[in-house]
Tab-separated table of C-alpha atoms in Angstrom:
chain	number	residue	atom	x	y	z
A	1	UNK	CA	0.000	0.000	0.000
A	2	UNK	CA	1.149	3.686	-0.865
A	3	UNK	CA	1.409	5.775	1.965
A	4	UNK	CA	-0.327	9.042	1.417
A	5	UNK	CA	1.625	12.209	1.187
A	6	UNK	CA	2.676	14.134	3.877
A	7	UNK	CA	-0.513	17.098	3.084
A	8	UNK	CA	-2.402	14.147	3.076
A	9	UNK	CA	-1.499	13.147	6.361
A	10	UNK	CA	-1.532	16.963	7.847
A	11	UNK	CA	-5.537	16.937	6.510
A	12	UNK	CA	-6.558	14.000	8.176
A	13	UNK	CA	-4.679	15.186	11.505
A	14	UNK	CA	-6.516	18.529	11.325
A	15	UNK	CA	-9.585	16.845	10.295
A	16	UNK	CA	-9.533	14.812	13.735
A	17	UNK	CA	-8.306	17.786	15.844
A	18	UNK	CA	-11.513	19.708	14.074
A	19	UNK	CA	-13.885	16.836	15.464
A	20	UNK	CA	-12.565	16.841	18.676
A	21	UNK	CA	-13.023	20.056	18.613
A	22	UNK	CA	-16.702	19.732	17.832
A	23	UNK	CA	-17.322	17.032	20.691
A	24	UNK	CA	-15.752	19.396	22.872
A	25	UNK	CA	-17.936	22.140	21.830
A	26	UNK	CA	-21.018	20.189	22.082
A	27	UNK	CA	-20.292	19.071	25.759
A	28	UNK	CA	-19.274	22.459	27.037
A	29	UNK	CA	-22.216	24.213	25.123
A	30	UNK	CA	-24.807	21.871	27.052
A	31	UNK	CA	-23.449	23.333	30.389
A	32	UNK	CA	-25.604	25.806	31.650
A	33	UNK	CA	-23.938	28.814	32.235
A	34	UNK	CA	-20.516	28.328	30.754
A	35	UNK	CA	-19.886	30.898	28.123
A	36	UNK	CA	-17.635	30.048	25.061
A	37	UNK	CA	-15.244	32.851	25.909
A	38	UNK	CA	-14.407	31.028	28.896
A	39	UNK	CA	-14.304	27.466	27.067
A	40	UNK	CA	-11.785	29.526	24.637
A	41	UNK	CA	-9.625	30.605	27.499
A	42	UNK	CA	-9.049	27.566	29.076
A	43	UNK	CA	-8.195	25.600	25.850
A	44	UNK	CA	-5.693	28.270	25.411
A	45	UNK	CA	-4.105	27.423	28.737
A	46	UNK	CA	-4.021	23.484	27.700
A	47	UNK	CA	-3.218	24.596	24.072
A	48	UNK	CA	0.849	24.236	24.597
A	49	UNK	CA	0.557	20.348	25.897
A	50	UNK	CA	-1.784	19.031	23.473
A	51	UNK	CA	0.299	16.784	20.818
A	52	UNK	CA	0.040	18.334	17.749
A	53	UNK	CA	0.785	21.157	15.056
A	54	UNK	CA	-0.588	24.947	15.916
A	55	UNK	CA	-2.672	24.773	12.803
A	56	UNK	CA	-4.621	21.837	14.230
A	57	UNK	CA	-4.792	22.580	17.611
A	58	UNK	CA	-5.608	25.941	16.121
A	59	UNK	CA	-8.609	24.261	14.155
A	60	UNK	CA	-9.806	22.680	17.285
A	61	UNK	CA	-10.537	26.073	19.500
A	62	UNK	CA	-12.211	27.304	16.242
A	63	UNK	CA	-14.371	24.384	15.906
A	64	UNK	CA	-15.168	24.204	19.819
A	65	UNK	CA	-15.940	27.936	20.145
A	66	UNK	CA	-18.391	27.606	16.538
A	67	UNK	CA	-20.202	24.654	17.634
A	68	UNK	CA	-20.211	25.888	21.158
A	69	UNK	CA	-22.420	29.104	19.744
A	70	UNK	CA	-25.189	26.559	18.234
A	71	UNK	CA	-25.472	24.307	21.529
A	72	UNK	CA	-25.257	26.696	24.079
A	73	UNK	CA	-28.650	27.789	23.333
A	74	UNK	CA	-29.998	24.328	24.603
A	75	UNK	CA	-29.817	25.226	28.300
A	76	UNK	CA	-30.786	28.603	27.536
A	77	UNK	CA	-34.028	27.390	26.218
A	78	UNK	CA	-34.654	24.045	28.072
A	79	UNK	CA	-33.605	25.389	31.601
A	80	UNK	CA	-33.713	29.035	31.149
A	81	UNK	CA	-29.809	29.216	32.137
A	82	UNK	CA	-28.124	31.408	29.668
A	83	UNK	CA	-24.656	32.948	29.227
A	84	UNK	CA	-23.898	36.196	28.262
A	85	UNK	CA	-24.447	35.874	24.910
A	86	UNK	CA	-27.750	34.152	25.338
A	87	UNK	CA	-29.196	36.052	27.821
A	88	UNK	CA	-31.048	38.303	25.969
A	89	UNK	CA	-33.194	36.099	24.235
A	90	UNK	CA	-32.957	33.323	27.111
A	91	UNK	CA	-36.106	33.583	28.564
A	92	UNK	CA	-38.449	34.409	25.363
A	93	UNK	CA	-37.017	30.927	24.268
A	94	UNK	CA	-37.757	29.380	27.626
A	95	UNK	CA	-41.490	31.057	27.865
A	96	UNK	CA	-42.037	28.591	24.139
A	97	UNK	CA	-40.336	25.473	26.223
A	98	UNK	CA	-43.404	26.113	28.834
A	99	UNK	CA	-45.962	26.395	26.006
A	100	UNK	CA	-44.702	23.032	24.801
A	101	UNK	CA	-42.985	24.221	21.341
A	102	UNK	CA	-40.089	23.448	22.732
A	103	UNK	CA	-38.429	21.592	19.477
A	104	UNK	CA	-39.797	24.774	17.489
A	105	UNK	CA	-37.397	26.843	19.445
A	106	UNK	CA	-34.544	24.420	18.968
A	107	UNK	CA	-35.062	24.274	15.110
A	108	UNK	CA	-35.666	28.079	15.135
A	109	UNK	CA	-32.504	28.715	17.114
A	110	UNK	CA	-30.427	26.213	14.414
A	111	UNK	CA	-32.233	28.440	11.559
A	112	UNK	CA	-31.151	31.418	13.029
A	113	UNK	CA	-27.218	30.108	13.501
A	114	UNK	CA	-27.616	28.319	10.320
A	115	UNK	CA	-28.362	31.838	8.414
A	116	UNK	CA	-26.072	34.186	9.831
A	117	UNK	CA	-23.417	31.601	8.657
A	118	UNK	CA	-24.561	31.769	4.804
A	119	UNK	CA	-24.693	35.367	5.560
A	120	UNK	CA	-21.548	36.199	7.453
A	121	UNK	CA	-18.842	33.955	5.707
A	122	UNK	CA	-18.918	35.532	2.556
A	123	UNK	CA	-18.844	38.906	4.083
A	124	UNK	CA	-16.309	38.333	6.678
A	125	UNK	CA	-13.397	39.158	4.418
A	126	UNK	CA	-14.650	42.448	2.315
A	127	UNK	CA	-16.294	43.250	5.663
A	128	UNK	CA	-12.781	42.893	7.324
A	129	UNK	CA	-11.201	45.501	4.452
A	130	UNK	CA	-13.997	48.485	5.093
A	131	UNK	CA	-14.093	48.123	8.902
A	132	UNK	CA	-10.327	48.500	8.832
A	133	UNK	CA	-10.820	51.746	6.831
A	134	UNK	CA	-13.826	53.122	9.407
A	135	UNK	CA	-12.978	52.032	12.761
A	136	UNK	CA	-12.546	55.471	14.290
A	137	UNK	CA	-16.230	56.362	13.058
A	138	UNK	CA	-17.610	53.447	14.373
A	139	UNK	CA	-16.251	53.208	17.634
A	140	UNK	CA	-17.443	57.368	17.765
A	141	UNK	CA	-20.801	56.069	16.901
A	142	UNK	CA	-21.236	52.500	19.787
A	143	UNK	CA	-22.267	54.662	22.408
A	144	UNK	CA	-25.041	56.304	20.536
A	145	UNK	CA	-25.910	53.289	18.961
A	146	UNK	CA	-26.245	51.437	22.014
A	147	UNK	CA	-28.268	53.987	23.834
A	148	UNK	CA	-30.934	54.165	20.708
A	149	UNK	CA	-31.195	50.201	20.677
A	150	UNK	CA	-32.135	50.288	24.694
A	151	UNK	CA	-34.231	53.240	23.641
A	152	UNK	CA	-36.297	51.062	21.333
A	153	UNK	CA	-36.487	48.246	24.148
A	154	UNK	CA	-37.722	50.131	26.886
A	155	UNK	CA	-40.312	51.992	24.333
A	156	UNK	CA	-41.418	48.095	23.250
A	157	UNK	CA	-43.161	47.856	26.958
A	158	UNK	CA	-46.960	48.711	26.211
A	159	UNK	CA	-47.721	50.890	29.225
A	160	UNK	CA	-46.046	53.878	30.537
A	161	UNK	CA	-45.741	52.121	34.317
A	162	UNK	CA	-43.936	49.721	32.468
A	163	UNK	CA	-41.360	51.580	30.814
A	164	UNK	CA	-40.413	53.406	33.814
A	165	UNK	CA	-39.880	50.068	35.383
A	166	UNK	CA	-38.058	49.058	32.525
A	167	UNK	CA	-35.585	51.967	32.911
A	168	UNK	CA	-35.378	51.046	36.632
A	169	UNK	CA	-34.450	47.675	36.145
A	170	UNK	CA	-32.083	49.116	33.250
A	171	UNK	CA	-30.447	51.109	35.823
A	172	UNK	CA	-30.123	48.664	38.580
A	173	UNK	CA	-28.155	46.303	36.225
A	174	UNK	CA	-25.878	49.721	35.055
A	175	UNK	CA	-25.178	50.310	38.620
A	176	UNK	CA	-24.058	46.182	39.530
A	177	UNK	CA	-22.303	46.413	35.840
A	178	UNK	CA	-20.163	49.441	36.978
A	179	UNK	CA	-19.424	48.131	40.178
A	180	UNK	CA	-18.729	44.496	39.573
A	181	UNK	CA	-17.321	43.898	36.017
A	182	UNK	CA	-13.880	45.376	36.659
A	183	UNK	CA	-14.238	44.162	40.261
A	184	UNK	CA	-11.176	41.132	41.662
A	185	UNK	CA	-11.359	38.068	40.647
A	186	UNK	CA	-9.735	36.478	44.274
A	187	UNK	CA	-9.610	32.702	44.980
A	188	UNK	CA	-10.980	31.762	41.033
A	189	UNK	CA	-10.096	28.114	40.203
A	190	UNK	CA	-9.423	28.940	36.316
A	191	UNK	CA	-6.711	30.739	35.268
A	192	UNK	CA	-6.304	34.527	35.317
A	193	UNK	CA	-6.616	34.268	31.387
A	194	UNK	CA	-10.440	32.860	31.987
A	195	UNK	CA	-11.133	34.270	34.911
A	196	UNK	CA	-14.401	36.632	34.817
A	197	UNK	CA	-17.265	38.360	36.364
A	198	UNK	CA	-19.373	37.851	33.581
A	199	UNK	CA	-20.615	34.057	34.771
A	200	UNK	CA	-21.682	34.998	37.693
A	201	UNK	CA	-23.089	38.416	36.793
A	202	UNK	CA	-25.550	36.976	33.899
A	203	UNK	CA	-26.046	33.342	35.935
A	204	UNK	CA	-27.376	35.447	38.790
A	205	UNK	CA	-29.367	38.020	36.498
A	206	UNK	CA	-30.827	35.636	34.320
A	207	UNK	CA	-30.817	32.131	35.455
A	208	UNK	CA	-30.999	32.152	39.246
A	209	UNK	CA	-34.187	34.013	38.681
A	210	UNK	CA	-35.854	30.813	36.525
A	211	UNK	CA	-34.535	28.268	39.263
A	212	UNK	CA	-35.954	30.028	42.262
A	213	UNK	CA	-39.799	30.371	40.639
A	214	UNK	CA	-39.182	26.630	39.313
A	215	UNK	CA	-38.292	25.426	43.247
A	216	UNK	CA	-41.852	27.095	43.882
A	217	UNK	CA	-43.088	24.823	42.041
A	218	UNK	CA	-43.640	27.255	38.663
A	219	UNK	CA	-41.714	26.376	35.062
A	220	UNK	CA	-42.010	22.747	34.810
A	221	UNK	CA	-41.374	21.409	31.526
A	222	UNK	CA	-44.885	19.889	30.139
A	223	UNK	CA	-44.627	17.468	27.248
A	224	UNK	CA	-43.828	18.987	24.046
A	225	UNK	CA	-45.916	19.257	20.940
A	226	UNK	CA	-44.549	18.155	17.421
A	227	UNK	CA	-45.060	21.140	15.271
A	228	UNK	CA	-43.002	22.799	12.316
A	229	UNK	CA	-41.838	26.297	12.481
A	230	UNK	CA	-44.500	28.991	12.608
A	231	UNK	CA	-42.792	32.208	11.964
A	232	UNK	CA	-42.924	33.100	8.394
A	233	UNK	CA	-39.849	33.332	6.289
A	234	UNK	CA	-39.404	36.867	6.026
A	235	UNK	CA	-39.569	37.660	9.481
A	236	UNK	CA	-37.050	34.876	10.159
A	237	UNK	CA	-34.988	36.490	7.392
A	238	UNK	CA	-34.836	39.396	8.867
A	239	UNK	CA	-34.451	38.784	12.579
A	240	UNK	CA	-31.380	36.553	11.038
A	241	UNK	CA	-29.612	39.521	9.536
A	242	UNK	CA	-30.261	41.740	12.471
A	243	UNK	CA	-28.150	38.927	14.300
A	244	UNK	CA	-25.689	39.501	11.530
A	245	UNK	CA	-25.369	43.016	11.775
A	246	UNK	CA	-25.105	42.832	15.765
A	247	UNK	CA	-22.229	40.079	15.729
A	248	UNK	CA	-21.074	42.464	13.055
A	249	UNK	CA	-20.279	45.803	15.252
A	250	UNK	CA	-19.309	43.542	18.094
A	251	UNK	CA	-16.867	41.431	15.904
A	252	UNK	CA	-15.083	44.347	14.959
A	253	UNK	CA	-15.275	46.834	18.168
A	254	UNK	CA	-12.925	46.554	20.778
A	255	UNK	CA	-14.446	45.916	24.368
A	256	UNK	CA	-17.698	44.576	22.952
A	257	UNK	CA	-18.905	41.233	23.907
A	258	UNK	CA	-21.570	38.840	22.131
A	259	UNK	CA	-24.475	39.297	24.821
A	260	UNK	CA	-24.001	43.618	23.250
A	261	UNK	CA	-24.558	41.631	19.833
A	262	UNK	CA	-27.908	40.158	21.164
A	263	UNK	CA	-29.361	43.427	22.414
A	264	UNK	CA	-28.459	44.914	18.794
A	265	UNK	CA	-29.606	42.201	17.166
A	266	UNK	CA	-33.104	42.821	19.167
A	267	UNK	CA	-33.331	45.821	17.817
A	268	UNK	CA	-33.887	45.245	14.414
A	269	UNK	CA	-36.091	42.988	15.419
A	270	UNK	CA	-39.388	44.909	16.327
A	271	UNK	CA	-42.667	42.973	16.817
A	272	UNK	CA	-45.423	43.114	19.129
A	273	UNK	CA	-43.859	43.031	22.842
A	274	UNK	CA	-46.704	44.258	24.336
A	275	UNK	CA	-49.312	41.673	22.449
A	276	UNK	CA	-51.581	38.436	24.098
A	277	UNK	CA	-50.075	35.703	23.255
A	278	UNK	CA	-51.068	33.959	20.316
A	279	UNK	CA	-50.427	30.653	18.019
A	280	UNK	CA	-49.154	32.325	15.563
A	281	UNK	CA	-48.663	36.005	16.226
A	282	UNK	CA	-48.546	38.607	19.436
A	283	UNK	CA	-46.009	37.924	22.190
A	284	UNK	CA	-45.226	34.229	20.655
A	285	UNK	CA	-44.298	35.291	17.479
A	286	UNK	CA	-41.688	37.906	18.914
A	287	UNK	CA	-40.261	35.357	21.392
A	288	UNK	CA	-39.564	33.596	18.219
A	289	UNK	CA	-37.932	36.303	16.908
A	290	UNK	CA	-35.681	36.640	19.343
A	291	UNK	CA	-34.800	33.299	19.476
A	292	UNK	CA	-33.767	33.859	15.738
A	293	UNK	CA	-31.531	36.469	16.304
A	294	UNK	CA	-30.326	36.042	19.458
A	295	UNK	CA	-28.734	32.665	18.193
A	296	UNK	CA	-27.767	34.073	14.721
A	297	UNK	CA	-25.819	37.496	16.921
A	298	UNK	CA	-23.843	34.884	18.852
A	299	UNK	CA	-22.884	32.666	15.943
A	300	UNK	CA	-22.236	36.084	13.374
A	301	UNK	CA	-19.668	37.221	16.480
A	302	UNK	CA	-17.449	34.235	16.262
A	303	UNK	CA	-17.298	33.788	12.301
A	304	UNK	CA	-16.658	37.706	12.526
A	305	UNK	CA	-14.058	37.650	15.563
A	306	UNK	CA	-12.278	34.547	13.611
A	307	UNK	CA	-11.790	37.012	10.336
A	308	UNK	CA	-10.795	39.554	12.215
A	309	UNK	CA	-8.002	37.908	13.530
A	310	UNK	CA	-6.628	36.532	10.329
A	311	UNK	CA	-7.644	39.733	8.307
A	312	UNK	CA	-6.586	42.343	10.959
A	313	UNK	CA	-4.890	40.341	13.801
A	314	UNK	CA	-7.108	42.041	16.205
A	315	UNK	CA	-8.182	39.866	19.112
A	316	UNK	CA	-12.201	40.436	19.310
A	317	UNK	CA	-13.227	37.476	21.360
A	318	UNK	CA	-11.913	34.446	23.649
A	319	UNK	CA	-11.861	32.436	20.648
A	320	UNK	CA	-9.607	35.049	18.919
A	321	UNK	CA	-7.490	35.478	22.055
A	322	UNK	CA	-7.290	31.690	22.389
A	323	UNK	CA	-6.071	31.467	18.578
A	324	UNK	CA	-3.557	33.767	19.255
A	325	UNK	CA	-2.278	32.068	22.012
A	326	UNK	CA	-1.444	28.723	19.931
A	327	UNK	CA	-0.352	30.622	17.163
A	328	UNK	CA	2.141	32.678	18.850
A	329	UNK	CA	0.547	35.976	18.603
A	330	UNK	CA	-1.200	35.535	15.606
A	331	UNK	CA	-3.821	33.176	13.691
A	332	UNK	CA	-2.317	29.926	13.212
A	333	UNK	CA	-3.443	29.532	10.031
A	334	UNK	CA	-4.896	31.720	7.473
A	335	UNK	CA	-8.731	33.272	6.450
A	336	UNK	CA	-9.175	30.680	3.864
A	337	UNK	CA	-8.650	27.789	6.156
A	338	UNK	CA	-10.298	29.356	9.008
A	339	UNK	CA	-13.461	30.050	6.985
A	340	UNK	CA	-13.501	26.293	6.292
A	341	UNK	CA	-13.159	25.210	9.361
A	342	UNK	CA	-16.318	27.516	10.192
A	343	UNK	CA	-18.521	26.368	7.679
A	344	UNK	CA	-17.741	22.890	8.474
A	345	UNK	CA	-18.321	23.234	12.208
A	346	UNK	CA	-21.744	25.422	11.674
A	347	UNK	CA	-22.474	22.680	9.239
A	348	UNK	CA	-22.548	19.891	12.015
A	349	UNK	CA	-23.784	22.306	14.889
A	350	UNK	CA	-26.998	22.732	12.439
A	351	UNK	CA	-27.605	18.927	12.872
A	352	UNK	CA	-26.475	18.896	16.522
A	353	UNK	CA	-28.710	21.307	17.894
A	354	UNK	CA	-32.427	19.670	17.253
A	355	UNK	CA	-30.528	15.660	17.458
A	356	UNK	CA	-28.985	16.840	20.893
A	357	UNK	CA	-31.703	19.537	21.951
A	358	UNK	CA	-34.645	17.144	21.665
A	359	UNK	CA	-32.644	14.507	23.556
A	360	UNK	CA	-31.902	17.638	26.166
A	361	UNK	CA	-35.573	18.471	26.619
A	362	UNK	CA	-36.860	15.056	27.170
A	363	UNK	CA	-34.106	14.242	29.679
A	364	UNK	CA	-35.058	17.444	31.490
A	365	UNK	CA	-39.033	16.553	31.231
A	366	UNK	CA	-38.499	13.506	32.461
A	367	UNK	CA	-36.435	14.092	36.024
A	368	UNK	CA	-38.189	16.159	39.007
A	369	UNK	CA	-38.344	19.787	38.417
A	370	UNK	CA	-37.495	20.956	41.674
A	371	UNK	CA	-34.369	18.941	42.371
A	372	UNK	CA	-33.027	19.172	38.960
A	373	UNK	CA	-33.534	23.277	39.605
A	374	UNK	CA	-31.863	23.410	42.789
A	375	UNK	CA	-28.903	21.218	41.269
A	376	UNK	CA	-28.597	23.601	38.114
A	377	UNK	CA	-28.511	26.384	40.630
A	378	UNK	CA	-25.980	25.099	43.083
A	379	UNK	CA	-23.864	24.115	39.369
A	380	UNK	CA	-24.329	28.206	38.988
A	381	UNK	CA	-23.370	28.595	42.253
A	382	UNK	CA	-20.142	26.288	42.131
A	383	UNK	CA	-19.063	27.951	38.539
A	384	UNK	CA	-19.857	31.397	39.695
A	385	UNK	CA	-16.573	30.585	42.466
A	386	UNK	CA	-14.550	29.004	39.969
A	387	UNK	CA	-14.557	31.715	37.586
A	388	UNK	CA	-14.330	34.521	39.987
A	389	UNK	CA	-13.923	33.247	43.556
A	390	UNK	CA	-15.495	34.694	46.492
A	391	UNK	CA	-16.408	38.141	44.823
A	392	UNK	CA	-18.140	36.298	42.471
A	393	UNK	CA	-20.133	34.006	44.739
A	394	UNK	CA	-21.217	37.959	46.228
A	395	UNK	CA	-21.752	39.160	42.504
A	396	UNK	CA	-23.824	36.275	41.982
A	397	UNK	CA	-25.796	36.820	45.162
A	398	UNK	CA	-26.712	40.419	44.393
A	399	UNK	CA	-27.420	39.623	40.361
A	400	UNK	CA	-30.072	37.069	41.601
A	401	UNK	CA	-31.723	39.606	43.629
A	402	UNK	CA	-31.538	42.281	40.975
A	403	UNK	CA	-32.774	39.088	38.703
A	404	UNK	CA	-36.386	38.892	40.332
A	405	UNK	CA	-37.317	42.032	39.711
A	406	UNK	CA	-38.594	42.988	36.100
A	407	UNK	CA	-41.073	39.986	36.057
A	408	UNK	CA	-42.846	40.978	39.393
A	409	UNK	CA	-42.684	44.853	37.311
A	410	UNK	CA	-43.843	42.773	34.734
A	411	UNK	CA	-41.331	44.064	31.826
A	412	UNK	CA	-38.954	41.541	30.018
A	413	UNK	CA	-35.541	40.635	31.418
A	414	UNK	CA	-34.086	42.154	28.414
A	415	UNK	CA	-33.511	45.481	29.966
A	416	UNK	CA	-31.302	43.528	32.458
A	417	UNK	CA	-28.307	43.426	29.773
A	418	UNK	CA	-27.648	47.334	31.237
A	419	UNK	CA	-25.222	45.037	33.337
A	420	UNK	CA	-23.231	44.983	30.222
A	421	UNK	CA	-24.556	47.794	27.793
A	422	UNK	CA	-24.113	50.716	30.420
A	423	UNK	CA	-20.073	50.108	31.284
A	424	UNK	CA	-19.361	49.498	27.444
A	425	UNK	CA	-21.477	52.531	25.920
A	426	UNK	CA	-18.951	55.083	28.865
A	427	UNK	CA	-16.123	53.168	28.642
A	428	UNK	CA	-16.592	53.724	24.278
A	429	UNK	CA	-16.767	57.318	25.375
A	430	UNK	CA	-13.696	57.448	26.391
């Protein structure tokens, strides 16, 4: 037998490090509450003793951190446990879960990831070119941006009680945001590369919340019907590209995270906040919406993030900061190749989500609510002090508190994200 040539050989090599890569990303992305940033980080730590060329290895944390964008919404949706970059649409995708369309959210949330790949790759590089030539402008413009977007969100509430509420809740979050993203991260388990507030800042905002109604004995999971998708094609077209455009800005913009992408992305959304829920319109059809975008804005970050690095070697998310790592400083390979790892690892992340989410949801509809809800939240608990130590067991504390309130105000978590939007839009200031 002739043995195949040495590019041969360096395929099939990447090829496996590029599935392991995908396994990995599918079992971190079914954590609740593990963002990819911090998967990214901690690969980048382990990157120097894994056997193998930086290309590969390089291929790997690409691969994880893709596929890790189209599973971590499972969680999000099933649980009600997001990230940071799932947070935003979190709970809309939870309240279908409750109403049974559970497997509609997964396919819609795989739709939404699907599209902004189709729709990002082939942008990613011209994209790269004419971002390069306006960055000043639109780094000038992220504040105002920003503050029109939450504009639009707090003006989506359909009473004026409500919107004031909404701004309170907005402010609450700006006020923990300011004093506990920059805040110590003593006694963290990870290292200082991955160590952040940001786990225990959105677990207590946005999923402690879910787990302390479930333990009352509210959220079960009832069984789930077998229905297609019921949003209509435009409007999934266009809450898609407003995901694109978010992961856009936030791909390219320094200090700007995925869970900013989200809240952009909601804002080209629109719809009818304020509306009874319906089959196939009011409140429903804007929770699917956002599950559309919210998934497409977190996906559209990392292809964007990836090109950046190759394109401009600027480092725009943990991925990207991971990828530099192996490479030594750099990408470890170039656009062309990363783009195909992409594409291939979206590809399989398509399939993954519905195979692994309807697996997910039974699993979850099958065990007792309240115990599984007080396990996910001591798993919040336990991350929230390995990611941050003891300030962020206190960060978490407060977040969960802050957490409860906009759905005894009755207004949508959403306005929670101040957390993050607030300390960005006056830091971009400066």
């Amino acid at each position: 037998m002739v043995a195949p040539p040495p590019s041969a050989d360096a395929a099939l090599l990447t090829l496996g490090f590029v599935a392991g890569g995908i396994c990995l990303g599918t079992a971190s992305g079914l954590i609740p509450g593990l963002h990819v940033n911090a998967l990214a980080l901690l690969l980048a730590a382990a990157a120097p003793t894994l056997p193998g060329p930086p290309a590969a290895v390089g291929a790997a944390v690409l691969a994880a951190g893709v596929v890790h964008t189209f599973l971590d919404v499972v969680p999000a949706l099933v649980l009600g446990v997001p990230d940071a970059a799932t947070a935003a649409g979190s709970l809309p995708g939870h309240r279908l879960v409750l109403a049974g369309r559970g497997k509609e959210a997964l396919r819609l949330s795989a739709l939404g990831s699907g599209a902004a790949v189709a729709v990002a790759v082939p942008l990613s590089l011209p994209l790269s070119t004419l971002v390069a030539a306006g960055r000043t402008e639109l780094n000038a413009a992220l504040p105002f941006l920003l503050a029109a977007v939450v504009c639009l969100l707090v003006a989506a509430e359909p009473t004026w009680r409500r919107r004031l509420a909404a701004v309170g809740c907005f402010g609450l979050a700006a006020a923990l945001g300011f004093l506990a993203l920059d805040a110590p991260t003593a006694g963290a388990l990870v290292p200082d590369a991955a160590a952040s507030m940001l786990a225990p800042l959105f677990a207590g905002l946005f999923g402690a919340p879910v787990l302390v109604d479930a333990l009352s004995g509210r959220g079960a999971i009832p069984p789930q019907v077998e229905r297609g998708v019921a949003l209509p094609p435009r409007t999934t077209l266009r809450a898609a590209l407003s995901g694109v455009g978010g992961g856009a800005l936030v791909g390219y913009l320094p200090g700007v995270s995925a869970g900013v992408a989200t809240v952009l992305a909601l804002g080209g959304v629109g719809g009818e906040t304020g509306a009874e829920a319906t089959p196939h319109g009011g409140r429903e059809r804007t929770d699917r919406a956002y599950v559309v975008a919210t998934s497409g804005a977190d996906t559209a970050t990392a292809v964007f993030a990836a090109t950046a690095l190759t394109v401009l070697g600027d480092e725009r998310s943990g991925v990207a900061v991971a990828l530099s790592a192996v490479g030594g400083g750099g990408s470890p390979f170039g656009s062309v190749p990363a783009l195909a790892v992409v594409v291939f690892a979206a590809g399989v992340g398509t399939a993954l989500v519905p195979l692994a989410g309807d697996r997910y949801l039974a699993a979850v509809g099958r065990l007792p609510h309240r115990p599984l809800s007080l396990a996910v939240l001591v798993l919040l608990w336990v991350l929230s002090a390995g990611f941050a130590g003891w300030p962020g067991l206190c960060a978490f504390a407060v977040a969960a508190l802050v957490g409860l309130a906009p759905p005894r105000l009755g207004v949508r978590r959403v306005h929670l994200m101040g957390v993050l939007l607030a300390p960005v839009a006056v830091g971009s200031l400066g």
